[in-house]
Coordinates of C-alpha atoms in Angstrom, one line a residue:
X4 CA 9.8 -24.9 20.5
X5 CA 7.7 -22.3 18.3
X6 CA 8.7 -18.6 19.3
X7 CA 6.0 -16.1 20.0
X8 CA 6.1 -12.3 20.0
X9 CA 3.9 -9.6 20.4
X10 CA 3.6 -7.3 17.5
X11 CA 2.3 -3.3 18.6
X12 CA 0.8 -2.4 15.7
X13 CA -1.4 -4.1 13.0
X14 CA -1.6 -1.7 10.4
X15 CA -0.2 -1.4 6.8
X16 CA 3.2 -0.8 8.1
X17 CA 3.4 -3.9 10.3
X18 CA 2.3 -5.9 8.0
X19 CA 5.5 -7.4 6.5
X20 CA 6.7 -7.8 10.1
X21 CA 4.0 -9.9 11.0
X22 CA 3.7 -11.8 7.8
X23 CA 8.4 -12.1 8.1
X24 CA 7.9 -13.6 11.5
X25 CA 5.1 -16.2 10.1
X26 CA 7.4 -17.3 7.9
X27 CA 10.0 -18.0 10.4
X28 CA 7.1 -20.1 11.9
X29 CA 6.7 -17.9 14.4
X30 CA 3.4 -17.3 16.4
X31 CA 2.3 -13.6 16.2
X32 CA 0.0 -11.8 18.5
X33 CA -0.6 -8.3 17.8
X34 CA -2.0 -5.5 19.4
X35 CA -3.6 -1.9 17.9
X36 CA -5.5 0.5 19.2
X37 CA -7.5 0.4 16.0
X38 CA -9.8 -2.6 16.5
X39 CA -10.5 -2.7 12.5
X40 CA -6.5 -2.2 11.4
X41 CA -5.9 -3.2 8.4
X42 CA -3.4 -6.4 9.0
X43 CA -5.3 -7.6 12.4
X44 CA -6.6 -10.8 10.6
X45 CA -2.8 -11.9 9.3
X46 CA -1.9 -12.2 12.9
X47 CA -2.7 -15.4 15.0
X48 CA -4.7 -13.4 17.0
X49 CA -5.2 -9.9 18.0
X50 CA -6.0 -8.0 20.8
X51 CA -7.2 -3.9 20.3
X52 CA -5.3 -2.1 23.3
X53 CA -4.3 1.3 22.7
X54 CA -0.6 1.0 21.9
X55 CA -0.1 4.5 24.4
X56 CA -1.6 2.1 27.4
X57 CA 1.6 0.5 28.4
X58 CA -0.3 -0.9 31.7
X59 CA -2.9 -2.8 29.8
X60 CA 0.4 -3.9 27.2
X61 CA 2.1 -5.3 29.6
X62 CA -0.2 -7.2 31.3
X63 CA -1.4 -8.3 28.2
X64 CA 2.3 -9.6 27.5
X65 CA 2.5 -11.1 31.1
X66 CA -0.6 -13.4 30.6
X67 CA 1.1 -14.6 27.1
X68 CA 4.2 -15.0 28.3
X69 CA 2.9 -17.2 31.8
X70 CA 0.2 -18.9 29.0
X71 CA 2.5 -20.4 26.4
X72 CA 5.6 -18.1 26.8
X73 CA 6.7 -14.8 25.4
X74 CA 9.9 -14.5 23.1
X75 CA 9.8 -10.8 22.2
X76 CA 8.1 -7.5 21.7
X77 CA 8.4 -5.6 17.9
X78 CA 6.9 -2.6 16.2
X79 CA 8.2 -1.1 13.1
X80 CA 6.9 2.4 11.5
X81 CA 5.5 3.5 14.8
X82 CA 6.5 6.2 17.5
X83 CA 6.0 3.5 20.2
X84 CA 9.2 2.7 20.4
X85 CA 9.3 3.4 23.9
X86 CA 5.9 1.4 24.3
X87 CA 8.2 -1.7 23.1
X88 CA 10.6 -1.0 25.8
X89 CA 8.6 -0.6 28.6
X90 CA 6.9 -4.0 27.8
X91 CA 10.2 -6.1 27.1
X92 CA 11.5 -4.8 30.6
X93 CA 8.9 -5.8 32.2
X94 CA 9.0 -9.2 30.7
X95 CA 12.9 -9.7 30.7
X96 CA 12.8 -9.2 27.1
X97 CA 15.3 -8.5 24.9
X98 CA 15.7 -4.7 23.3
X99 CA 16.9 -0.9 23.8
X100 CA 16.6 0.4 26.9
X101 CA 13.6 2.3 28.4
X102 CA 15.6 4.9 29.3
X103 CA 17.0 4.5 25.9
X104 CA 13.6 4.6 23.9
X105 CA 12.3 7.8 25.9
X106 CA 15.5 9.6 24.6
X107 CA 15.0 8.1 20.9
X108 CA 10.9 9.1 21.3
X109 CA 10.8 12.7 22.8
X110 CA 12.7 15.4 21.0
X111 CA 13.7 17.4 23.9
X112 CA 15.4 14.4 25.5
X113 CA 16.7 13.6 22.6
X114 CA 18.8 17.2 21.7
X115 CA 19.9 16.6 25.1
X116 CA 21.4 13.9 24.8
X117 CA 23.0 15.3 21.6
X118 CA 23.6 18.3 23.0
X119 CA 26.1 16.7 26.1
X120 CA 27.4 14.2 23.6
X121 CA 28.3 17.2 21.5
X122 CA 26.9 15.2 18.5
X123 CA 26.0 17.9 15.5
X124 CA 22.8 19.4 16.0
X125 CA 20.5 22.5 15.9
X126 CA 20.3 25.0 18.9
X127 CA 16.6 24.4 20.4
X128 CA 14.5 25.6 22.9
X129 CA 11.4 24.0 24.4
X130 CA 7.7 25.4 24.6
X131 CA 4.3 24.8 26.0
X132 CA 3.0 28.0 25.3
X133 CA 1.0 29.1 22.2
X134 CA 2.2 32.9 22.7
X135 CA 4.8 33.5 20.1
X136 CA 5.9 36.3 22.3
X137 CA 6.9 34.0 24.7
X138 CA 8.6 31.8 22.3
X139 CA 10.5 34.6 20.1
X140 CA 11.9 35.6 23.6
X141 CA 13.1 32.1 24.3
X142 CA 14.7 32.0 20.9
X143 CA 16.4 35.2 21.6
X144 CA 17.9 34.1 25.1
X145 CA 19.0 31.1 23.3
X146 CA 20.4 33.0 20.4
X147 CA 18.1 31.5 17.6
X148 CA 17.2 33.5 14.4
X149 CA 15.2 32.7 12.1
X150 CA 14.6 30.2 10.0
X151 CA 13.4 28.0 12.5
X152 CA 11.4 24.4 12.2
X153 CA 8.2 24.1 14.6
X154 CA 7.3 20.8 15.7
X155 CA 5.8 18.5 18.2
X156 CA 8.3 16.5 20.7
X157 CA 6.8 13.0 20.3
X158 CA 5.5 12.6 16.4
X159 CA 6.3 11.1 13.9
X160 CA 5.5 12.0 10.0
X161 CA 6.1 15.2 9.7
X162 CA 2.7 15.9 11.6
X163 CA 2.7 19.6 12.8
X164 CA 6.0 20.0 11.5
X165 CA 6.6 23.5 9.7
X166 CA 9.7 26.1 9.0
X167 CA 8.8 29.0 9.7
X168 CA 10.8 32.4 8.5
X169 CA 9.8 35.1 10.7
X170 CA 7.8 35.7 13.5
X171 CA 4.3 36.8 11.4
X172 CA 3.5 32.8 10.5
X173 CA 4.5 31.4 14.2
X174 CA 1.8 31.6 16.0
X175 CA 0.1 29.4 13.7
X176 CA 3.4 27.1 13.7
X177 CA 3.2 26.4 17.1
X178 CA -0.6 26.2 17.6
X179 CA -0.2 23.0 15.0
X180 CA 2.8 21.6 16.7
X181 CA 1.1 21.6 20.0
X182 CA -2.0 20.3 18.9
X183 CA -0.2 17.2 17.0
X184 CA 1.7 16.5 20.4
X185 CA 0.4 14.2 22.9
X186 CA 2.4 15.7 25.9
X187 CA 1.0 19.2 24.8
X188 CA 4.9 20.5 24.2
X189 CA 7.0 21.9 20.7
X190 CA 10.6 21.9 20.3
X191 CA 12.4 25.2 18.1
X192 CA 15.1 24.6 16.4
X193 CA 17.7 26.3 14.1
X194 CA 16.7 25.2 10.6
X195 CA 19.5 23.1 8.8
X196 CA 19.8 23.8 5.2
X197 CA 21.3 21.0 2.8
X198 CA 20.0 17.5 1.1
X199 CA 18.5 15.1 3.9
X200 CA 19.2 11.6 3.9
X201 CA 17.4 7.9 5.9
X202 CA 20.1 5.9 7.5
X203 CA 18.4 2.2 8.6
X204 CA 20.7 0.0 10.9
X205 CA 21.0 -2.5 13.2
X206 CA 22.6 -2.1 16.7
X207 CA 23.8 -4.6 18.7
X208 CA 27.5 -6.2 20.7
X209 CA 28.0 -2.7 20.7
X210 CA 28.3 -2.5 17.1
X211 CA 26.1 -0.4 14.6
X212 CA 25.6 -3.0 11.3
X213 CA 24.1 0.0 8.7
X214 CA 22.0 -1.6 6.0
X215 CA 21.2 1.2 4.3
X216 CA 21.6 4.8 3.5
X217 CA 18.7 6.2 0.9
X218 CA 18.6 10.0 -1.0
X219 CA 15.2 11.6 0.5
X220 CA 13.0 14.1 -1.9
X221 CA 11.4 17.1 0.3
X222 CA 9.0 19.3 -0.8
X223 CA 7.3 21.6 -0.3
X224 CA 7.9 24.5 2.0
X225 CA 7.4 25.3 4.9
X226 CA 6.5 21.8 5.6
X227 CA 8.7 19.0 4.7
X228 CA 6.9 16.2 2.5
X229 CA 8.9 13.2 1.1
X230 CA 7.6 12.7 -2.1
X231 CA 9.8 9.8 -2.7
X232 CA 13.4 8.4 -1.7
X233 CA 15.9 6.7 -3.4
X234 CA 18.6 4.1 -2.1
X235 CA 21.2 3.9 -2.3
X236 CA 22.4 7.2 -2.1
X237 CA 23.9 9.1 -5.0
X238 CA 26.5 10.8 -2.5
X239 CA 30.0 10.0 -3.1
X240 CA 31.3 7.7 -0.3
X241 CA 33.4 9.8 2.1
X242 CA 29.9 11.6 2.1
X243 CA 28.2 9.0 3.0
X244 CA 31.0 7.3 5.6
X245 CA 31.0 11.3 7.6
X246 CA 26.9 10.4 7.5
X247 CA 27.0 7.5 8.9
X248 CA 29.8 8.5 11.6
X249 CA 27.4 11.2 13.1
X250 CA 24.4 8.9 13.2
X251 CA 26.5 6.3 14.9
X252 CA 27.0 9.0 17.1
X253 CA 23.7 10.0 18.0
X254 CA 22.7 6.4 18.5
X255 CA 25.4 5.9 21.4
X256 CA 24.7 9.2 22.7
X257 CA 21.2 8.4 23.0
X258 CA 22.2 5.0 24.8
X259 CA 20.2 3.0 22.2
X260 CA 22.1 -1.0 22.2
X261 CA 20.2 -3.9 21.2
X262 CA 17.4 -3.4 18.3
X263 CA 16.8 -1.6 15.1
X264 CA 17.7 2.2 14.2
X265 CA 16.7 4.6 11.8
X266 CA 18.2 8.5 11.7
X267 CA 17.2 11.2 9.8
X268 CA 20.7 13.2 8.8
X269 CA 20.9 16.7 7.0
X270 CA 24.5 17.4 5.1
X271 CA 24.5 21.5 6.2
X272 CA 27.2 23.8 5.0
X273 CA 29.1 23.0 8.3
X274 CA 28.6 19.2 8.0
X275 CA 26.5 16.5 9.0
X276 CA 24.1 17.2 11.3
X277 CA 21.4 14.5 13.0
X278 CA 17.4 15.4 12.7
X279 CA 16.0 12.6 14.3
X280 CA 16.9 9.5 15.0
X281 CA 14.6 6.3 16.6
X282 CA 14.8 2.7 18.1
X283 CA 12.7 1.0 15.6
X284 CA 12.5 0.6 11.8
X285 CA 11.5 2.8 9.4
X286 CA 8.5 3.5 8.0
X287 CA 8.0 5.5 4.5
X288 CA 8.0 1.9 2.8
X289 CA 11.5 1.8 3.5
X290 CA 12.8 -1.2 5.8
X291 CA 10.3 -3.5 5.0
X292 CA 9.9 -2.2 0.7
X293 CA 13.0 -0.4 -0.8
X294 CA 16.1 -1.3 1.1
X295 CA 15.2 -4.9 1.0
X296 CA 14.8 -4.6 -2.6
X297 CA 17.8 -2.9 -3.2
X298 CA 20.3 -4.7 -1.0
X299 CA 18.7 -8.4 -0.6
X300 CA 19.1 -7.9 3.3
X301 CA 16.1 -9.4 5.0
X302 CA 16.2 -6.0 7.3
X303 CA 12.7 -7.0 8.9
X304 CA 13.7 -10.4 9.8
X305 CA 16.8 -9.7 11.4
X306 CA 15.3 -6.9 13.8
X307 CA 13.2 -9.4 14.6
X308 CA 15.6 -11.9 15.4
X309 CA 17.1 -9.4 17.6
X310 CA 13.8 -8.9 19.9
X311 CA 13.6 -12.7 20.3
X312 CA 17.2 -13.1 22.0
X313 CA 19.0 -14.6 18.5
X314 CA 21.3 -12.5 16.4
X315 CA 21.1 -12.3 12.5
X316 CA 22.4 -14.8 9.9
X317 CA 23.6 -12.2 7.6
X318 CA 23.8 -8.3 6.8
X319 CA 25.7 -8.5 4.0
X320 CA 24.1 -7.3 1.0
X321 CA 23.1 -10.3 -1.6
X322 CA 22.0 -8.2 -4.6
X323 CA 23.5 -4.2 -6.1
X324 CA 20.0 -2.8 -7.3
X325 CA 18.2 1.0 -7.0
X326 CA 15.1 1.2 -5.8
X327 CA 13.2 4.4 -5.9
X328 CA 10.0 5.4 -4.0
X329 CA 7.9 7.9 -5.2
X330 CA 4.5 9.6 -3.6
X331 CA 1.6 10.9 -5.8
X332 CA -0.8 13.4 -4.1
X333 CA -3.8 15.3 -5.3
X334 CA -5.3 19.0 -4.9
X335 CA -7.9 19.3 -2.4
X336 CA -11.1 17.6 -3.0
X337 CA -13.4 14.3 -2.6
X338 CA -11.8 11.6 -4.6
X339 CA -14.5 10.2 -7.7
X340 CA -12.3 7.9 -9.2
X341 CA -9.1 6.8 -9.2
X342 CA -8.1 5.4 -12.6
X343 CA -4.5 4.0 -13.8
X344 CA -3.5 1.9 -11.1
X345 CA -3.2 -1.6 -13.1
X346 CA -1.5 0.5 -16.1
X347 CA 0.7 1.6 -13.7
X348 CA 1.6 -2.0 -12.5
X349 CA 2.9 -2.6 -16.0
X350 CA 5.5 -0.3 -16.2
X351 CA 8.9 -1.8 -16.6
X352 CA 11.1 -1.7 -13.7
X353 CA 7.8 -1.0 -11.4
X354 CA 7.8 -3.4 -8.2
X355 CA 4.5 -1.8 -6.2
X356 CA 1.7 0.2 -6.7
X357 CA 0.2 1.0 -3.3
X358 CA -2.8 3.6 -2.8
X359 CA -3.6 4.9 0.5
X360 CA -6.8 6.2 -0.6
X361 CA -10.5 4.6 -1.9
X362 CA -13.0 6.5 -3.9
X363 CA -15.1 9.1 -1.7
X364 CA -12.3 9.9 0.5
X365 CA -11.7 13.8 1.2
X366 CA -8.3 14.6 -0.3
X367 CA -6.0 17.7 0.7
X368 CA -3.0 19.0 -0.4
X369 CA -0.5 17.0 2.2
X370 CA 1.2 18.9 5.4
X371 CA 2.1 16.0 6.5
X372 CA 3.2 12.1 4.9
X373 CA 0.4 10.6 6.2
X374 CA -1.5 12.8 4.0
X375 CA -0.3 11.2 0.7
X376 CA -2.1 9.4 -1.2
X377 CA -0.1 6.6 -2.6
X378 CA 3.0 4.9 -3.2
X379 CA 4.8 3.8 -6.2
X380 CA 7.9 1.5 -6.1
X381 CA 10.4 0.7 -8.7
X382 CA 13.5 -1.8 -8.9
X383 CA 16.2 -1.1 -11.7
X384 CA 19.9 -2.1 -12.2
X385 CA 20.5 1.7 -12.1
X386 CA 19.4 5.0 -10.8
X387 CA 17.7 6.4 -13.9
X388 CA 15.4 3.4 -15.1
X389 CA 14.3 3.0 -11.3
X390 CA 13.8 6.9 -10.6
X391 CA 12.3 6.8 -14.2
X392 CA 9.7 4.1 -13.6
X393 CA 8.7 5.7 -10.5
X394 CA 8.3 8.9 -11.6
X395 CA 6.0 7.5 -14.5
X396 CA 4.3 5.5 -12.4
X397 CA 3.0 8.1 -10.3
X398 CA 2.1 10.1 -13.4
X399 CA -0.3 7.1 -14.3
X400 CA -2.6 7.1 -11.7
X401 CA -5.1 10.0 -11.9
X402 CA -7.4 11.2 -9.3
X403 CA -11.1 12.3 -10.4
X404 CA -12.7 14.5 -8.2
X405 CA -16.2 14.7 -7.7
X406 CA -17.2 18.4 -8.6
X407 CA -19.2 21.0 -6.9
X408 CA -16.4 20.9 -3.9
X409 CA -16.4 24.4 -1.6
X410 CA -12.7 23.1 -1.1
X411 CA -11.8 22.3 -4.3
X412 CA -13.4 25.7 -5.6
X413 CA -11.5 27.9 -2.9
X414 CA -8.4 26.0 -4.1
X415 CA -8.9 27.1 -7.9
X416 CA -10.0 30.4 -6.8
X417 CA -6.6 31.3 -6.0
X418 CA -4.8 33.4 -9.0
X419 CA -1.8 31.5 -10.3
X420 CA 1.4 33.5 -9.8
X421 CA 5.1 33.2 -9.4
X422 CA 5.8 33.8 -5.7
X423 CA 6.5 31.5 -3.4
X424 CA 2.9 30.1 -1.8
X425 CA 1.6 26.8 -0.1
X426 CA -0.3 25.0 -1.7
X427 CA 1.9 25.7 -4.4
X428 CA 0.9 25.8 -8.1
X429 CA 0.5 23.0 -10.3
X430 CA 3.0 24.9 -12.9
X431 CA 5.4 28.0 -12.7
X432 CA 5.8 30.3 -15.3
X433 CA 8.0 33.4 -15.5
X434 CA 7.5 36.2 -13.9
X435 CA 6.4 38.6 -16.6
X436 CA 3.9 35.5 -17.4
X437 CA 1.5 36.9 -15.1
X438 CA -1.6 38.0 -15.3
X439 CA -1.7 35.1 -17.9
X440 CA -2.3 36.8 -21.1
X441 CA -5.2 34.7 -23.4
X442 CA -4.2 37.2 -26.3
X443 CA -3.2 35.0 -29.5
X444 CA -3.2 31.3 -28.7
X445 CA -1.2 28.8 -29.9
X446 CA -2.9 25.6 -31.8
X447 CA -1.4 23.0 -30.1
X448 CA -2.5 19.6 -30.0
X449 CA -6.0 20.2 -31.9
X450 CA -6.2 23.0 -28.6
X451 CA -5.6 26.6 -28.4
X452 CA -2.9 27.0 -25.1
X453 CA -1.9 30.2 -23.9
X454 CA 1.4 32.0 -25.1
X455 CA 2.8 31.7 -22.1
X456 CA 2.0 28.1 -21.3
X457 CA 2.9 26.7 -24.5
X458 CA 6.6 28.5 -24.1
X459 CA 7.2 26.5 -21.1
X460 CA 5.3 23.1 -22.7
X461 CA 8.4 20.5 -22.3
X462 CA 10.3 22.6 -19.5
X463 CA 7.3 23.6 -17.2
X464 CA 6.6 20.3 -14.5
X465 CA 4.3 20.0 -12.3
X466 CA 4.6 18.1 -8.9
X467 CA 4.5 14.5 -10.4
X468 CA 7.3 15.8 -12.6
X469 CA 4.3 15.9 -15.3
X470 CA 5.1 18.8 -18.1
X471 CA 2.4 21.2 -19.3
X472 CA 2.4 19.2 -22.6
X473 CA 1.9 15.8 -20.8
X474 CA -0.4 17.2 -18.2
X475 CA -2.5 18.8 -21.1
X476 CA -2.2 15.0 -22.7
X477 CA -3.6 13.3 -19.3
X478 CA -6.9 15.7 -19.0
X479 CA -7.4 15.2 -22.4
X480 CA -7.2 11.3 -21.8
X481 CA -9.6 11.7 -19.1
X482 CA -12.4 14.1 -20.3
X483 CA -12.4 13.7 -24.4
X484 CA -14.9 16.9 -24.1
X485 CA -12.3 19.5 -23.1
X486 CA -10.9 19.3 -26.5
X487 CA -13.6 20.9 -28.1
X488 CA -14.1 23.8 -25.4
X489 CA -10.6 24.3 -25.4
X490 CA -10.5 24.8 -29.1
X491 CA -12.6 28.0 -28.8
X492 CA -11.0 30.8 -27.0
X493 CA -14.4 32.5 -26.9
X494 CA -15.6 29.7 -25.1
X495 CA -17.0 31.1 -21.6
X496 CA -14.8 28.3 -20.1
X497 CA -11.9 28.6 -21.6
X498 CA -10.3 30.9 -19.6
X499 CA -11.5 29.2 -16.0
X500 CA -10.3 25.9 -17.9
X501 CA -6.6 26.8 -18.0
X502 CA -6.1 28.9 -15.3
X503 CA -7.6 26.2 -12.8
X504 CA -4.8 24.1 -15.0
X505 CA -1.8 26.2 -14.3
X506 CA -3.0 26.1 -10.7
X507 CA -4.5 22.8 -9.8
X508 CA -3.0 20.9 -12.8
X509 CA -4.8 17.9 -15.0
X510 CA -6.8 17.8 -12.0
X511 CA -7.9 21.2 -11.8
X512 CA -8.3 21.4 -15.4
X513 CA -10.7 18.1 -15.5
X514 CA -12.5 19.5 -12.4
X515 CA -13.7 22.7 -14.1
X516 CA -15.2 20.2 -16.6
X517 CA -17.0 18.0 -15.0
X518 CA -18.4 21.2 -12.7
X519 CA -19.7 22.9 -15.6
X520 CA -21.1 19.3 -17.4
X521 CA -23.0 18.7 -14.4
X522 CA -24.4 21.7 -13.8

């Protein structure tokens, strides 16, 4: 008899769920509070509920499973892990606990569980309260200094998440942690210094089965931005195995037992140490994308096998490859064009090319990963090509922006220097680079570049990993017209033209162009 589930979720993320359990022959019926979401129409039908409404969920599920019968309840990529729970429960459904899920879903549950386990973790206090008087106090009873990371107790992304130094910058901290929490509450915690690492695994007969353990790439500060990941891990292997022993760790304490799990685990000067961990897959392109592609483990299928009461045919890896994620994103704007996505596709080694933005959508530089503007995805036999192919790949597509932007503008405005700012700038020079000096020129490249700049050429990179010379290159590529302005340093341009470049990048450099040609 054909299974059914019910899918919570229909958007980009659940996509490869929904089309893996079609393929199974499966019958999926998927719900999102989004009535337009993006992968509604690859389900067998759909259903917009609100995926926080567990009532209407599970009576949804209850009128499925007394019409045709119900097999199990999935979601990968969401924070509604706990959603899935509830649901199965009430259907006699296979999966993690609820009691479980609410510890793997709300960050104060979840440190306290950690915290009577004595699984590695940061000190951490809880607060409801804007006042940062109130929450400096509470740190100080606790005895927590500073560096700390602000952040809501039931989000996912990195939204409202933000390490914060001293007590000047948290009141803004925790006024954007509480407003990204739906239960009004922020968790402060000791910040953990060291690499971070994704670990993806199954759990169940009381076993964990890892299949995977991937390098993350955070940017940034003070907010944390993965700008790519790359599995497997570069680590040597006892690294890796004292990894994986916390997570496994943190999963038991937490009670999680029959269902997918995903950690986030920091390698501190005193160890491993667990950030987060959930009851669900992994989103960031990684369960369904780059840990299928670099094992062969059909990760997505076998989680779903799990929710339908079956376990999996096989975790052991079929194929040895790298695959490398990497995230492009764009100064603040309104998005013109966006060229270089098919030239990107043709890059050796390149798998996928995935834009989460359309022309005429309002760009700003990301706080958060949902605020990224695409993917790219490369599959090598080793490290380099793949991280290589990424990287390039990334560098290839090129954001326009439409000019005469207030945000765009106030973002130039700002006078490049060398200490430590968010947004950052494009490029970093040395200090005694700044003011940047326009006195004698070099010809470069038909163009006369700033002494300073042209120094720094091949070594200076910008966040795509772009160098001044092949940033220069791009813009050049883009808007044939700056080569003439920039090959008169009396031009009145010339000096707005490169230092909106050394801020903004090839962006900010073609910006300033097209502002002054259509004015």
């Amino acid at each position: 008899m054909k299974k059914r589930i019910l899918m919570l979720g229909a958007g980009v993320m659940q996509g490869v769920a929904i089309a893996c359990a079609k393929e199974k022959g499966w019958e999926v019926v998927a719900c999102d509070g989004n009535p337009d979401a993006p992968c509604r129409k690859a389900a067998h039908r759909f259903a917009p509920i609100d995926l926080k409404d567990v009532g209407a969920l599970t009576s949804f599920a209850k009128e499925l499973q007394a019409n045709g019968g119900l097999d199990g309840v999935f979601t990968a990529a969401t924070d509604f892990s706990a959603s899935v729970a509830a649901v199965a429960r009430s259907c006699g459904l296979p999966g993690h606990s609820l009691e479980a899920a609410l510890n793997a879903s709300d960050k104060t549950r979840m440190r306290a569980c950690f915290a009577k386990a004595g699984v590695p973790s940061p000190k951490y206090i809880v607060v409801g309260d804007p006042d940062p008087a109130i929450c400096a106090s509470l740190m100080k009873q606790a005895e927590i200094g500073y560096p700390v990371v602000v952040k809501p107790v039931d989000n996912m992304g990195a939204r409202g998440c933000r390490k914060v130094d001293s007590e000047t910058s948290l009141s803004s901290a925790l006024s954007s942690a509480l407003r990204f929490s739906r239960s009004g509450t922020a968790i402060v915690e000791e910040f953990m210094e060291g690499p971070e690492f994704s670990i993806e695994g199954l759990f169940f007969d009381d076993s964990l089965h890892l299949t995977g353990l991937a390098d993350r790439h955070i940017r940034f500060s003070p907010y944390f931005i993965e700008m790519g990941h790359t599995i497997p891990s570069s680590f040597p292997a006892e690294t890796q195995e004292a990894l994986v022993r916390v997570f496994e760790a943190g999963v038991r304490s937490l009670g999680l037992s029959h269902g997918a799990v995903k950690g986030d685990i920091k390698l501190t000067p005193l160890g491993p140490m667990v950030g987060e961990i959930a009851g669900r897959l992994s989103g960031g392109y990684m369960s369904g994308w780059t840990f299928p592609y670099s094992s062969g483990i059909d990760l997505t299928g076998a989680a779903l096998d799990l929710c339908a009461g079956s376990r999996p045919d096989s975790l052991v890896p079929a194929i040895d490859m790298v695959c490398a994620e990497r995230a492009w994103i764009s100064i603040p704007g309104t998005a013109a064009v966006v060229s270089g996505l098919q030239k990107a596709r043709t890059i050796p080694f390149v798998r996928d090319i995935l834009p989460r933005i359309e022309e005429g959508a309002s760009l700003v530089f990301p706080t958060n990963n949902v605020e990224k503007c695409g993917n790219c995805l490369a599959v090598a036999p080793d490290r380099l090509s793949a991280s290589s192919a990424a990287e390039e790949a990334c560098r290839t597509v090129f954001i326009r922006l439409e000019p005469g932007n207030p945000e765009t503008d106030a973002y130039l405005s700002v006078a490049p220097g060398c200490e430590p700012r968010f947004p950052p700038d494009a490029f970093t020079l040395s200090q005694d680079s700044y003011p940047l000096s326009f006195d004698q020129p070099v010809l470069y490249s038909n163009v006369y570049m700033p002494k300073a700049l042209f120094s720094r050429k091949d070594s200076a990179t910008d966040w795509h990993g772009s160098t001044v010379a092949g940033a220069l290159s791009k813009a050049l590529s883009i808007a044939p017209g700056l080569s003439e302005l920039l090959s008169v340093p009396s031009h009145p341009l010339y000096q707005p033209c490169w230092l909106a470049f050394l801020r903004g990048g090839a962006q900010g450099l073609v910006y300033v162009y097209d502002a002054n040609a259509s004015s």
